[in-house]
GROMACS .gro file of C-alpha atoms in nm:
model
  149
    1MET     CA    1 -10.111  -4.674 -24.811
    2PRO     CA    2 -10.323  -4.470 -25.009
    3ASP     CA    3 -10.232  -4.410 -25.393
    4TYR     CA    4 -10.139  -4.058 -25.348
    5THR     CA    5  -9.946  -4.097 -25.691
    6THR     CA    6 -10.273  -4.152 -25.878
    7LEU     CA    7 -10.464  -3.895 -25.672
    8ALA     CA    8 -10.192  -3.621 -25.752
    9LYS     CA    9 -10.232  -3.723 -26.136
   10THR     CA   10 -10.622  -3.686 -26.118
   11ILE     CA   11 -10.604  -3.356 -25.944
   12ALA     CA   12 -10.325  -3.218 -26.198
   13SER     CA   13 -10.554  -3.334 -26.479
   14LEU     CA   14 -10.867  -3.183 -26.386
   15THR     CA   15 -10.712  -2.854 -26.264
   16GLU     CA   16 -10.480  -2.806 -26.562
   17GLY     CA   17 -10.517  -2.440 -26.688
   18GLU     CA   18 -10.751  -2.310 -26.418
   19ASP     CA   19 -10.642  -2.008 -26.250
   20ASP     CA   20 -10.950  -1.927 -26.039
   21THR     CA   21 -10.871  -2.024 -25.683
   22VAL     CA   22 -11.217  -2.102 -25.565
   23ALA     CA   23 -11.285  -2.324 -25.852
   24LEU     CA   24 -10.938  -2.500 -25.786
   25MET     CA   25 -11.021  -2.538 -25.426
   26ALA     CA   26 -11.366  -2.691 -25.493
   27THR     CA   27 -11.203  -2.950 -25.741
   28VAL     CA   28 -10.930  -3.039 -25.497
   29VAL     CA   29 -11.173  -3.081 -25.214
   30CYS     CA   30 -11.433  -3.288 -25.400
   31GLU     CA   31 -11.123  -3.528 -25.504
   32ILE     CA   32 -10.948  -3.560 -25.192
   33HIS     CA   33 -11.265  -3.599 -24.988
   34HIS     CA   34 -11.413  -3.893 -25.176
   35PHE     CA   35 -11.054  -4.043 -25.168
   36ASP     CA   36 -11.040  -4.210 -24.852
   37ASP     CA   37 -11.314  -4.310 -24.592
   38ARG     CA   38 -11.105  -4.170 -24.321
   39PHE     CA   39 -11.174  -3.806 -24.440
   40ASP     CA   40 -11.516  -3.704 -24.284
   41TRP     CA   41 -11.483  -3.311 -24.320
   42THR     CA   42 -11.241  -3.185 -24.606
   43GLY     CA   43 -11.233  -2.819 -24.692
   44PHE     CA   44 -11.033  -2.506 -24.700
   45TYR     CA   45 -11.022  -2.216 -24.477
   46ARG     CA   46 -10.911  -1.901 -24.679
   47VAL     CA   47 -10.721  -1.602 -24.543
   48THR     CA   48 -10.961  -1.299 -24.584
   49ALA     CA   49 -10.837  -1.073 -24.352
   50PRO     CA   50 -10.504  -1.023 -24.141
   51ASP     CA   51 -10.507  -1.302 -23.895
   52MET     CA   52 -10.857  -1.428 -24.004
   53LEU     CA   53 -10.965  -1.746 -24.177
   54LYS     CA   54 -11.304  -1.768 -24.325
   55ILE     CA   55 -11.453  -2.117 -24.460
   56GLY     CA   56 -11.409  -2.175 -24.822
   57PRO     CA   57 -11.510  -2.487 -25.052
   58TYR     CA   58 -11.565  -2.805 -24.832
   59GLN     CA   59 -11.767  -3.141 -24.820
   60GLY     CA   60 -11.904  -3.293 -24.507
   61GLY     CA   61 -12.130  -3.139 -24.221
   62HIS     CA   62 -12.097  -2.765 -24.136
   63GLY     CA   63 -11.777  -2.620 -24.062
   64CYS     CA   64 -11.690  -2.293 -23.847
   65LEU     CA   65 -11.759  -1.981 -24.064
   66GLN     CA   66 -11.438  -1.809 -23.923
   67ILE     CA   67 -11.154  -1.892 -23.736
   68PRO     CA   68 -10.882  -1.634 -23.619
   69PHE     CA   69 -10.521  -1.732 -23.640
   70SER     CA   70 -10.496  -1.756 -23.261
   71ARG     CA   71 -10.721  -2.041 -23.236
   72GLY     CA   72 -10.785  -2.397 -23.330
   73VAL     CA   73 -10.571  -2.649 -23.533
   74CYS     CA   74 -10.634  -2.446 -23.859
   75GLY     CA   75 -10.552  -2.123 -23.676
   76ALA     CA   76 -10.204  -2.260 -23.576
   77ALA     CA   77 -10.151  -2.410 -23.950
   78ALA     CA   78 -10.215  -2.056 -24.060
   79ARG     CA   79 -10.021  -1.854 -23.802
   80THR     CA   80  -9.707  -2.087 -23.796
   81GLY     CA   81  -9.681  -2.190 -24.159
   82GLN     CA   82  -9.666  -2.553 -24.032
   83VAL     CA   83  -9.857  -2.872 -24.079
   84GLN     CA   84 -10.077  -2.974 -23.785
   85LEU     CA   85 -10.098  -3.343 -23.735
   86VAL     CA   86 -10.329  -3.388 -23.456
   87ALA     CA   87 -10.383  -3.749 -23.338
   88ASP     CA   88 -10.647  -3.649 -23.066
   89VAL     CA   89 -10.823  -3.328 -23.081
   90ASP     CA   90 -10.916  -3.341 -22.713
   91ALA     CA   91 -10.555  -3.298 -22.636
   92PHE     CA   92 -10.487  -3.003 -22.875
   93GLU     CA   93 -10.480  -2.691 -22.666
   94GLY     CA   94 -10.740  -2.446 -22.805
   95HIS     CA   95 -10.906  -2.685 -23.024
   96ILE     CA   96 -11.240  -2.545 -23.160
   97ALA     CA   97 -11.505  -2.824 -23.203
   98CYS     CA   98 -11.684  -2.728 -23.532
   99ALA     CA   99 -11.824  -3.075 -23.515
  100SER     CA  100 -11.839  -3.285 -23.184
  101SER     CA  101 -11.748  -3.597 -23.386
  102THR     CA  102 -11.417  -3.503 -23.504
  103ARG     CA  103 -11.161  -3.693 -23.302
  104SER     CA  104 -10.835  -3.619 -23.539
  105ASP     CA  105 -10.768  -3.353 -23.772
  106LEU     CA  106 -10.509  -3.244 -24.021
  107GLY     CA  107 -10.419  -2.894 -24.102
  108LEU     CA  108 -10.219  -2.786 -24.400
  109PRO     CA  109 -10.100  -2.469 -24.465
  110VAL     CA  110 -10.149  -2.360 -24.838
  111PHE     CA  111  -9.884  -2.117 -24.986
  112ASN     CA  112  -9.944  -1.931 -25.296
  113ALA     CA  113  -9.678  -1.823 -25.573
  114GLN     CA  114  -9.545  -1.544 -25.326
  115ASN     CA  115  -9.477  -1.797 -25.058
  116ASP     CA  116  -9.761  -1.671 -24.844
  117VAL     CA  117 -10.006  -1.863 -24.668
  118SER     CA  118 -10.346  -1.794 -24.864
  119ALA     CA  119 -10.556  -2.065 -24.703
  120VAL     CA  120 -10.566  -2.394 -24.458
  121PHE     CA  121 -10.656  -2.726 -24.591
  122ASP     CA  122 -10.842  -2.900 -24.311
  123LEU     CA  123 -10.910  -3.281 -24.275
  124ASP     CA  124 -11.119  -3.423 -23.998
  125SER     CA  125 -11.155  -3.772 -23.930
  126ASP     CA  126 -11.422  -3.917 -23.666
  127GLN     CA  127 -11.156  -4.193 -23.605
  128PRO     CA  128 -10.881  -4.104 -23.339
  129ASP     CA  129 -10.516  -4.084 -23.469
  130ALA     CA  130 -10.643  -4.118 -23.841
  131PHE     CA  131 -10.382  -3.924 -24.052
  132THR     CA  132 -10.014  -4.001 -24.073
  133GLN     CA  133  -9.677  -3.785 -24.161
  134ASP     CA  134  -9.725  -3.980 -24.540
  135ASP     CA  135 -10.062  -3.842 -24.543
  136ALA     CA  136  -9.949  -3.498 -24.453
  137GLU     CA  137  -9.634  -3.510 -24.700
  138ALA     CA  138  -9.831  -3.635 -24.996
  139LEU     CA  139 -10.128  -3.380 -24.957
  140THR     CA  140  -9.877  -3.084 -24.907
  141SER     CA  141  -9.719  -3.180 -25.225
  142ILE     CA  142 -10.043  -3.201 -25.410
  143LEU     CA  143 -10.157  -2.846 -25.272
  144SER     CA  144  -9.818  -2.711 -25.372
  145ASP     CA  145  -9.862  -2.837 -25.722
  146VAL     CA  146 -10.222  -2.679 -25.751
  147PHE     CA  147 -10.166  -2.333 -25.579
  148ARG     CA  148  -9.799  -2.217 -25.612
  149ARG     CA  149  -9.829  -2.187 -25.981
   0.00000   0.00000   0.00000
């Protein structure tokens, strides 16, 4: 099991006192991307218009520049406000193949202090069934601590 307790403490320490959303996103992405070898693409898609996500800070290969709420794993996370834990992206109806190597995906809605979805945190893996419910819960908690201040 990955040491999410230490990761949470590290991110809390690095982001303490910061209120710029992009700076927070960049720091969170960097720490999480390098935290686990399963994480091949790690990034944020920000809500920039009604029902539209636009790429934000990320690490890994290129991502999709825009994703409507009506499409893909990230769109579903934004539209429903619920975690999307996808063991096999090929079995996910409407999956957007930003990278052909992606086998599994974890899309986490990010809520602001007003409890609105402000972004989606996206983790892609080249391994099938790479993510667990424990990953989803730990990362959701970290994101909440950073972005609901």
